[in-house]
Short mmCIF file of C-alpha atoms and ligand atoms in Angstrom, two decimals:
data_model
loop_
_atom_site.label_atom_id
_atom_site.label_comp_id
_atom_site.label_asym_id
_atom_site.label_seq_id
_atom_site.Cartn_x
_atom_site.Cartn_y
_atom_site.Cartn_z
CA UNK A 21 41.25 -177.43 79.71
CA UNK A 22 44.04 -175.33 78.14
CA UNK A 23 47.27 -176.99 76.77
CA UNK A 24 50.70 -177.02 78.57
CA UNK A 25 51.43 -174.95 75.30
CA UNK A 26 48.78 -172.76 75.03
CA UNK A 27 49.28 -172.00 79.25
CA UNK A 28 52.96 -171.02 78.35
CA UNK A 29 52.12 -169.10 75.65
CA UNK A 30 49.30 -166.86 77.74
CA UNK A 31 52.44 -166.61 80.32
CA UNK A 32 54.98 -164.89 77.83
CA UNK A 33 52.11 -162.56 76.42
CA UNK A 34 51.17 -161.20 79.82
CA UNK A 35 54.51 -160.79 80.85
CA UNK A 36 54.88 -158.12 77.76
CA UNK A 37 53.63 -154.50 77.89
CA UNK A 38 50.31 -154.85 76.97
CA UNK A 39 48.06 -153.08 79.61
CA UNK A 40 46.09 -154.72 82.14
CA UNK A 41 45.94 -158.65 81.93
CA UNK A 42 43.80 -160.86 84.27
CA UNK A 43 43.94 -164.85 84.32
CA UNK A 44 41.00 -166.70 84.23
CA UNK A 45 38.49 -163.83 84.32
CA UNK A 46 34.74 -164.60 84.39
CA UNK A 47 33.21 -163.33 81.15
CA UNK A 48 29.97 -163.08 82.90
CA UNK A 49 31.33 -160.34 83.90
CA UNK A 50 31.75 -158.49 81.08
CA UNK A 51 28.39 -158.52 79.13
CA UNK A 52 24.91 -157.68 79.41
CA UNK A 53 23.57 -161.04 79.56
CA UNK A 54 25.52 -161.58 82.91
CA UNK A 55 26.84 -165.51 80.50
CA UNK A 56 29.69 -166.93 80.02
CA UNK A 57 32.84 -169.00 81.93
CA UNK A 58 35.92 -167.80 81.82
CA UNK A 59 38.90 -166.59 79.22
CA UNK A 60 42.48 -167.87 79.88
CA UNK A 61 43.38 -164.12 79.20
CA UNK A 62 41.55 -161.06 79.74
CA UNK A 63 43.22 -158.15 78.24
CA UNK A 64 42.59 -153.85 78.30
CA UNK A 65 45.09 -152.45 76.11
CA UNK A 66 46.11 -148.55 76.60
CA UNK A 67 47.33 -147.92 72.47
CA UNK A 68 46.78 -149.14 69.13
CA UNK A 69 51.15 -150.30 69.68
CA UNK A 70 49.64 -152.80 72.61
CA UNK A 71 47.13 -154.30 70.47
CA UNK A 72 49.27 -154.51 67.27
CA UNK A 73 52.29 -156.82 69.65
CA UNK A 74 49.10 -158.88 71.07
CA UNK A 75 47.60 -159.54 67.42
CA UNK A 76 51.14 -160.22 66.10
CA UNK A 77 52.46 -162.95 68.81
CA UNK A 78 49.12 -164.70 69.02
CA UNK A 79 49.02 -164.92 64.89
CA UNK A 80 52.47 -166.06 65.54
CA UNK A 81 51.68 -169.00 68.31
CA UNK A 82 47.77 -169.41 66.37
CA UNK A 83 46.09 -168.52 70.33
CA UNK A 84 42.43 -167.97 69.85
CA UNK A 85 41.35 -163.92 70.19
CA UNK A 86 38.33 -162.35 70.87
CA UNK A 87 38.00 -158.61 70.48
CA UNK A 88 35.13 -157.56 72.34
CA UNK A 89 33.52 -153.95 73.83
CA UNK A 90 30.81 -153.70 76.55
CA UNK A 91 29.49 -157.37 75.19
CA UNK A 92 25.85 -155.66 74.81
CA UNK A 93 25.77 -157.63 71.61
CA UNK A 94 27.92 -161.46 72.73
CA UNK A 95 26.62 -163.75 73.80
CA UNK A 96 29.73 -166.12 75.71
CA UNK A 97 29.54 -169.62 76.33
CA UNK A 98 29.19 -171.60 79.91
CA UNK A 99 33.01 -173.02 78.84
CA UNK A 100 34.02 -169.54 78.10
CA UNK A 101 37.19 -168.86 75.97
CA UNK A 102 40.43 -170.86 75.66
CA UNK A 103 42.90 -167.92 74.45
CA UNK A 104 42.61 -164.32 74.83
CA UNK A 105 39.71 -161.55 75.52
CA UNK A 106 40.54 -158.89 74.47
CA UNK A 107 38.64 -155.97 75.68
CA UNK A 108 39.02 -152.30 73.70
CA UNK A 109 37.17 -149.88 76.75
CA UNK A 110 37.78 -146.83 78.76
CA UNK A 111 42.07 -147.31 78.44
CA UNK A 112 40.91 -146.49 75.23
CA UNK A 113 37.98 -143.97 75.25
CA UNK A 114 39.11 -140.11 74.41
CA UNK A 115 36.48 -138.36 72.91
CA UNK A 116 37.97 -135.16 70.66
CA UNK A 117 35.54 -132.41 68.90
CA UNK A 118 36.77 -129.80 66.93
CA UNK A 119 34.15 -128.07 64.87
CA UNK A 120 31.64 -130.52 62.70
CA UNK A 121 34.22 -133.14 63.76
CA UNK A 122 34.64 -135.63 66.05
CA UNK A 123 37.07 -138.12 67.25
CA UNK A 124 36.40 -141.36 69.18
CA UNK A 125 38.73 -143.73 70.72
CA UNK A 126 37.34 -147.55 70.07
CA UNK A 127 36.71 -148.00 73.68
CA UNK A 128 34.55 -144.51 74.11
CA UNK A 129 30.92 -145.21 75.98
CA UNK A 130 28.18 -144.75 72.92
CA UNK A 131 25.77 -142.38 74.91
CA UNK A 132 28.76 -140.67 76.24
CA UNK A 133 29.52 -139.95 73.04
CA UNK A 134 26.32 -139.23 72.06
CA UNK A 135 25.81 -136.56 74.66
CA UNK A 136 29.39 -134.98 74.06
CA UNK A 137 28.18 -134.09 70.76
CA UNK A 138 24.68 -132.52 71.52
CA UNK A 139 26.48 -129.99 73.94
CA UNK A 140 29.04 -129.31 71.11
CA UNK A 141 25.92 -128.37 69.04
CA UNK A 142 26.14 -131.02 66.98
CA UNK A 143 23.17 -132.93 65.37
CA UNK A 144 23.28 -136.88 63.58
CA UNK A 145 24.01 -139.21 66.54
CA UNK A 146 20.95 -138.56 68.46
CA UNK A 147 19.52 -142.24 67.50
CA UNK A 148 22.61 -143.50 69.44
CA UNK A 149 21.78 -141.78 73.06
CA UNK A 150 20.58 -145.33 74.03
CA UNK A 151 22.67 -147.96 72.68
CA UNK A 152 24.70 -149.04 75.69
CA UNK A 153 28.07 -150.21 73.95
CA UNK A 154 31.72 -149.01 72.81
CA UNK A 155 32.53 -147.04 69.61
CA UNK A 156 34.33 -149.78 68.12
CA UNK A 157 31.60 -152.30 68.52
CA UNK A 158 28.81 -149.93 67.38
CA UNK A 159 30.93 -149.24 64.32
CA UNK A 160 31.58 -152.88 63.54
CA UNK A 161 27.56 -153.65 63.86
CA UNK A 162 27.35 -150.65 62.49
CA UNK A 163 24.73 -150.23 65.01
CA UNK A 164 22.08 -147.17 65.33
CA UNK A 165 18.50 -146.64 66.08
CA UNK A 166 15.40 -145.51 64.02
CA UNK A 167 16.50 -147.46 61.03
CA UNK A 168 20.06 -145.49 60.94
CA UNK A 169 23.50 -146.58 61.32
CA UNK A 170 26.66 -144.71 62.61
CA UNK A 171 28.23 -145.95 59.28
CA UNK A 172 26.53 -142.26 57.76
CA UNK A 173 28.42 -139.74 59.97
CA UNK A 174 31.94 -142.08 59.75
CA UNK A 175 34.83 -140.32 57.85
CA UNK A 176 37.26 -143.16 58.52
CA UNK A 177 38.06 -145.86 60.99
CA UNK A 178 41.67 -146.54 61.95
CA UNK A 179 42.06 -150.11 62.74
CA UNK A 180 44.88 -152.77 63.57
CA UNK A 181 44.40 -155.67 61.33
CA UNK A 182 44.21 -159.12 62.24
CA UNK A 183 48.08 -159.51 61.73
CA UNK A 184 49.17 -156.59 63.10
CA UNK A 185 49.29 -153.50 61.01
CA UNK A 186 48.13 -150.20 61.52
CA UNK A 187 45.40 -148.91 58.71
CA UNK A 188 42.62 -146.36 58.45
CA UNK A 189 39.54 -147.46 56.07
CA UNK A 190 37.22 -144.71 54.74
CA UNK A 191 33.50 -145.20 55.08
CA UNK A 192 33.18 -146.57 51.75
CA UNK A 193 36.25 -149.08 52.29
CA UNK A 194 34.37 -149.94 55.34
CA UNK A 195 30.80 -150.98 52.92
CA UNK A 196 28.07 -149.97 55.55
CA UNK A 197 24.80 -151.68 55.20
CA UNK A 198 21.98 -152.53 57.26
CA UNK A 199 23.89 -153.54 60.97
CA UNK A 200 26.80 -154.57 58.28
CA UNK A 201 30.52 -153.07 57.93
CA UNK A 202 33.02 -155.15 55.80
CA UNK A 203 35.24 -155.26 59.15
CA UNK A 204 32.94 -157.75 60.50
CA UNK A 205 34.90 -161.52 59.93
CA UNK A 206 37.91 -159.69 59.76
CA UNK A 207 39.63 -159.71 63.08
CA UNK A 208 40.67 -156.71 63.31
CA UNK A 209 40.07 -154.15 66.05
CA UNK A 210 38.76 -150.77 65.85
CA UNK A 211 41.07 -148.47 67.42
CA UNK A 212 39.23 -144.99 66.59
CA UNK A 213 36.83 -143.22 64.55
CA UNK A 214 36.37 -140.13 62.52
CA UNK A 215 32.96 -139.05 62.55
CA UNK A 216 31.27 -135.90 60.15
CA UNK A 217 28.38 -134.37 61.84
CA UNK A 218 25.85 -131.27 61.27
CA UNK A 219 25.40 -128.14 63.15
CA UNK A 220 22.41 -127.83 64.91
CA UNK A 221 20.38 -126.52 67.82
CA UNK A 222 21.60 -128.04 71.18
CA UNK A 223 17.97 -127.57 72.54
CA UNK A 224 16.68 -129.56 69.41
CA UNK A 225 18.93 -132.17 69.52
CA UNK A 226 18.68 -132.43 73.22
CA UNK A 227 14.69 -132.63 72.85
CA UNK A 228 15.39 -135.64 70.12
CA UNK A 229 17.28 -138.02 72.63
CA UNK A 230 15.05 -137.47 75.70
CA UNK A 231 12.47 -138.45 73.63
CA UNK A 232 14.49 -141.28 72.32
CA UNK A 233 15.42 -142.13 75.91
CA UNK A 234 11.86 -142.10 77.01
CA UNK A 235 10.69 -144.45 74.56
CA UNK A 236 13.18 -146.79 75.30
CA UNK A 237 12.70 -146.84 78.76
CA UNK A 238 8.95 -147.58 78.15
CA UNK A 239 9.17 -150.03 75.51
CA UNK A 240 12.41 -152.34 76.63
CA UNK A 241 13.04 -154.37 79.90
CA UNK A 242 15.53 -152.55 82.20
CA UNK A 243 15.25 -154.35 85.21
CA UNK A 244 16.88 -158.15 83.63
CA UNK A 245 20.22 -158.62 81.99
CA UNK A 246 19.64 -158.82 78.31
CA UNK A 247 21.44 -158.18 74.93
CA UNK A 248 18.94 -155.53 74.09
CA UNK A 249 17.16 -157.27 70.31
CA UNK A 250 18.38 -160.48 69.52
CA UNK A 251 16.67 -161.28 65.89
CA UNK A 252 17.67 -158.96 63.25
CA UNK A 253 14.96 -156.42 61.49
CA UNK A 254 15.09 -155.28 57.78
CA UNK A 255 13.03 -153.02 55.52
CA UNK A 256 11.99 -156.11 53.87
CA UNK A 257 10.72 -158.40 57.11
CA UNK A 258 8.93 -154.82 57.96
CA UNK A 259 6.93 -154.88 54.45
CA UNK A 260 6.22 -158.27 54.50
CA UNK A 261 5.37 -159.70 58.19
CA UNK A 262 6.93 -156.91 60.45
CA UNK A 263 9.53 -156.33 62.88
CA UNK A 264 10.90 -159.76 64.84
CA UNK A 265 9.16 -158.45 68.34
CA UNK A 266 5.61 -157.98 66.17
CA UNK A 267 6.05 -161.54 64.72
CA UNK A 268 7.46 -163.17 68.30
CA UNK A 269 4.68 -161.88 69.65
CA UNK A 270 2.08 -163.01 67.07
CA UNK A 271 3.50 -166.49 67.34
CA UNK A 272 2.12 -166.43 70.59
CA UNK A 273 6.00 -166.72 71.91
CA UNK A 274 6.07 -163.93 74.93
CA UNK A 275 6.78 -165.59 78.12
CA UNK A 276 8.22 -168.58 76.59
CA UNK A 277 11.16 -170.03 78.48
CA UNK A 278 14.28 -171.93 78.55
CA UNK A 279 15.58 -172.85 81.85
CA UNK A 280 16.15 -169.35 83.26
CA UNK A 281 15.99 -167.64 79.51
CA UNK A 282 12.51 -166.05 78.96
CA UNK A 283 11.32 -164.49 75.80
CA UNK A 284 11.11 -160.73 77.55
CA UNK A 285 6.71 -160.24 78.81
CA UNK A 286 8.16 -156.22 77.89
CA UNK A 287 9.27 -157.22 74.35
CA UNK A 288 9.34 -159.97 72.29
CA UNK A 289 12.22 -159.59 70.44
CA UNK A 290 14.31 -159.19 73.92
CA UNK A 291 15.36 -162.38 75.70
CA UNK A 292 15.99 -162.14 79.45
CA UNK A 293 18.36 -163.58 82.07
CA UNK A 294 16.07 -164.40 85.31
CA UNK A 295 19.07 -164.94 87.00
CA UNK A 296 21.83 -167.99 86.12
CA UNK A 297 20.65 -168.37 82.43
CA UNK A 298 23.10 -171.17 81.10
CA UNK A 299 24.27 -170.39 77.22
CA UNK A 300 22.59 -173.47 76.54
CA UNK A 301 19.08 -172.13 77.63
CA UNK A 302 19.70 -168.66 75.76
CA UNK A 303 20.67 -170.63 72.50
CA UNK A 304 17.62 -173.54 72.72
CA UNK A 305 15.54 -170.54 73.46
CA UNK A 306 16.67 -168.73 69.87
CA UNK A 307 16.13 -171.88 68.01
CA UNK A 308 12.75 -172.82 69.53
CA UNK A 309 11.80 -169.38 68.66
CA UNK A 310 12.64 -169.44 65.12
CA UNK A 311 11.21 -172.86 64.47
CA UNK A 312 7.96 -171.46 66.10
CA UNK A 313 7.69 -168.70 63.91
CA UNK A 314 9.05 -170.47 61.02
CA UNK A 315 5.88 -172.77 61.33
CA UNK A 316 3.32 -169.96 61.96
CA UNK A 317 4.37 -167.61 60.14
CA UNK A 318 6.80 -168.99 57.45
CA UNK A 319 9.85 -166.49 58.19
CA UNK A 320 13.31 -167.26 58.92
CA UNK A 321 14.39 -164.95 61.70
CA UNK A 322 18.01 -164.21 62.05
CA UNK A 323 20.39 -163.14 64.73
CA UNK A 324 21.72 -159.50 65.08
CA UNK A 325 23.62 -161.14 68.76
CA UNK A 326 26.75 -162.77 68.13
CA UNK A 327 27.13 -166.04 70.08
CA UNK A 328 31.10 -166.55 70.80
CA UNK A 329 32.95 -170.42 70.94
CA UNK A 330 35.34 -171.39 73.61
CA UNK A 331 37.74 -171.58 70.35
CA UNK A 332 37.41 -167.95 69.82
CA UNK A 333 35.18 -167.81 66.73
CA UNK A 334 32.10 -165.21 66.60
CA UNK A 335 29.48 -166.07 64.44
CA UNK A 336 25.26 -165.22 64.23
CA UNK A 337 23.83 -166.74 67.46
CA UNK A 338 21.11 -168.33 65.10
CA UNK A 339 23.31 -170.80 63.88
CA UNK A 340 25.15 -172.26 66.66
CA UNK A 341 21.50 -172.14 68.03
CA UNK A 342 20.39 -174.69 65.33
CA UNK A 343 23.51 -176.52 66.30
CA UNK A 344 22.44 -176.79 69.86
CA UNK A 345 19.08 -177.39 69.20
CA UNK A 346 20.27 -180.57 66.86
CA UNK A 347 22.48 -181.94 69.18
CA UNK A 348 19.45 -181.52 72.07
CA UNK A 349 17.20 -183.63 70.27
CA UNK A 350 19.60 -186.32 69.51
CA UNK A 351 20.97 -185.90 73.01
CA UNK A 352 17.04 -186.44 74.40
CA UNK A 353 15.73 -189.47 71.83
CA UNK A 354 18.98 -191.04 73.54
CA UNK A 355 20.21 -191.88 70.09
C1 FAD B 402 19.54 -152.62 76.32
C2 FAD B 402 20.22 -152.68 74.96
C3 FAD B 402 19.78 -151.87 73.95
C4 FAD B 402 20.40 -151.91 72.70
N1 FAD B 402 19.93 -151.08 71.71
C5 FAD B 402 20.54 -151.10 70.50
C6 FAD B 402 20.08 -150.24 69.46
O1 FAD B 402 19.16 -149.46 69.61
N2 FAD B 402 20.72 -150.31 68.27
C7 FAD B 402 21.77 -151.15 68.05
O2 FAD B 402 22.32 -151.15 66.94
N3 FAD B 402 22.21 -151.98 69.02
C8 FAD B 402 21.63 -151.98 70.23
N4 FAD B 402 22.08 -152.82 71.21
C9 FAD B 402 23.15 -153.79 70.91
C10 FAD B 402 24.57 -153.28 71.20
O3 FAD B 402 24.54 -152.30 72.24
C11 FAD B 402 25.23 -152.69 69.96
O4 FAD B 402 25.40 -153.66 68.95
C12 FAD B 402 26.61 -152.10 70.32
O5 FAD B 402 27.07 -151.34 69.25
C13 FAD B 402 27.65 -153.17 70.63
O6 FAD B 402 28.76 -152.54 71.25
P1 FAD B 402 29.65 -153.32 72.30
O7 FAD B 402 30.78 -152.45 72.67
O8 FAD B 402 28.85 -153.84 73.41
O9 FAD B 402 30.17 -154.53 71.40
P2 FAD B 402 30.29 -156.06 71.79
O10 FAD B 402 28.95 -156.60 72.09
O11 FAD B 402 31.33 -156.23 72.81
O12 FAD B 402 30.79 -156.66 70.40
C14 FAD B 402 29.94 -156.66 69.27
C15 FAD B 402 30.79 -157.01 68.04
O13 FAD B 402 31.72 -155.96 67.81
C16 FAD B 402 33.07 -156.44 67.90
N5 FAD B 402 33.85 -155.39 68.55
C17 FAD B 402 33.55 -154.69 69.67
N6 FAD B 402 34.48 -153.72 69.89
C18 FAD B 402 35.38 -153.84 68.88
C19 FAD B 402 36.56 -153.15 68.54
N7 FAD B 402 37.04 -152.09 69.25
N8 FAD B 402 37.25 -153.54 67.44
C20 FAD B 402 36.82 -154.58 66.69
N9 FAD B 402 35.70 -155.26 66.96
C21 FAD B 402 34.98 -154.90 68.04
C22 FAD B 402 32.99 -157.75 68.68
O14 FAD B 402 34.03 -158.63 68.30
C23 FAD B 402 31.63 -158.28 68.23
O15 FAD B 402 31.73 -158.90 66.99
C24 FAD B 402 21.48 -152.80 72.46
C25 FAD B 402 21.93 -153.60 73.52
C26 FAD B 402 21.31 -153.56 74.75
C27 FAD B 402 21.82 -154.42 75.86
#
């Protein structure tokens, strides 16, 4: 239930100039699990001004924020969000090439992207053709495919920071590691990006993301809402017991379910919605999983999906998993 103060505060926000603003608006909506209740305030800024006066008066009257992008990486909860979404997406999408460079609003579509750059003759962001989500979020995940991340074409990323203020942070400001950027904690919200890319042979480049495209298409389910992989991968869990779908599937885990949450029969390290999947049965679903393999295989897998509170805090979906999982048991022994 949200406070008489926090409901008057939502009131003088959405009455500013800040783009388009829904009330209660189903989260479910607006990810690829098809989860999650509802936010007080759903927000689609049109400029990086819009988003600085949101950030500042909710700072100023401490209201909850969520900045989120296509939400192929979030996973909401059933009670949804008691503040403000805010949601950086095609108000915010320009896509601007001029010769090896290229710049991206936050909200720009990844594969849009992708493609843009391939007819511009330009070669490093083929591994992104499939990866369904915004600029921004790809940048903060610092997402990519076949072991690469867009951190190693960025030049810089302007951002509004979590009070307010206007900044651009160079790639080495920004720290990239393995689906890592130092803007990740930080609350602020990518805005746009500079990226640095290579000339190269529009045929070749084409030829590299069909192929990319065609694996996909074979290898992950299409058909059921999902957050694409859900367990992080490393160079190190590759050496030593191999990637999270391998090892799901070794612990003998494809199939499993959790109310309407099934560990994907296409690939292990996918989790599927078979149609009204609660947050609860995603989450119990993670944690069974990783005490499964933990047993048979003695690995601790992690979460590369973020699972979001109904206070507004993002965090691994691993550990409020264990959470859930806890409280479950206790809940069930009837302690
Ligand atoms: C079918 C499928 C396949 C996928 N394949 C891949 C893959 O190959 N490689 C890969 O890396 N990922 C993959 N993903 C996961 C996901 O698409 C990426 O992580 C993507 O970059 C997330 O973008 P998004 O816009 O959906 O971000 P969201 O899921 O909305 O958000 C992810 C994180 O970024 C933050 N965020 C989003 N936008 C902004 C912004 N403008 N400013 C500040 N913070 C922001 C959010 O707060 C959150 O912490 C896949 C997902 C699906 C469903």
């Amino acid at each position: 239930m949200m406070s008489d103060q926090l409901s008057e505060n939502l009131e003088k926000l959405a009455a500013k100039e800040i783009g388009n603003v829904v009330f209660d608006e189903l989260l479910s909506r607006h990810n690829s699990w098809k989860i999650g209740g509802s936010a007080d305030l759903f927000v689609e800024p049109d400029s990086a001004y819009q988003i600085a006066e949101i950030l500042r008066f909710s700072v100023a009257k401490e209201i909850p924020l969520v900045v989120i992008g296509q939400g192929t990486n979030l996973l909401f909860d059933d009670a949804g969000v008691r503040g403000v979404v805010l949601k950086i997406g095609n108000r915010m999408a320009d896509i601007n090439i001029s010769g090896s460079t290229i710049v991206a609003g936050g909200g720009a579509w990844v594969p849009r992207l992708a493609r843009m750059s391939m007819q511009a003759g330009l070669s490093g962001l083929e591994h992104c053709i499939g990866i369904p989500g915004t600029v921004g979020g790809l940048v903060m995940m610092n997402g990519g495919s076949q072991r690469r991340g867009i951190g190693e074409n960025v030049v810089n990323v302007s951002i509004v920071d979590q009070v307010g203020r206007a900044k651009q942070l160079t790639r080495s400001e920004c720290d990239f590691s393995y689906r890592y950027s130092a803007l990740q904690g930080t609350g602020c919200v990518v805005v746009s990006v500079e990226l640095n890319c290579s000339a190269g042979d529009v045929k070749k480049i084409r030829q590299g993301m069909v192929q990319d495209l065609c694996l996909r298409r074979h290898k992950f389910p299409r058909k059921l809402p999902n957050c694409g992989s859900v367990f992080l991968s490393s160079t190190e869990m590759h050496t030593t017991v191999g990637p999270p779908g391998q090892v799901i599937e070794a612990a003998g885990l494809k199939g499993q379910r959790v109310g309407q949450a099934e560990v994907s029969q296409q690939h292990a390290n996918f989790i599927v919605n078979l149609g009204g999947a609660s947050s609860m049965d995603v989450l119990l679903l993670i944690a069974r999983i990783r005490q499964i393999v933990q047993e048979k295989i003695d690995f601790d897998l992690c979460c590369e999906v973020r699972y979001v509170s109904p206070q507004g805090e993002i965090i691994p979906a691993h550990i409020k998993a264990d959470k859930a999982d806890k409280a479950d048991q206790f809940g069930a022994s009837g302690k």
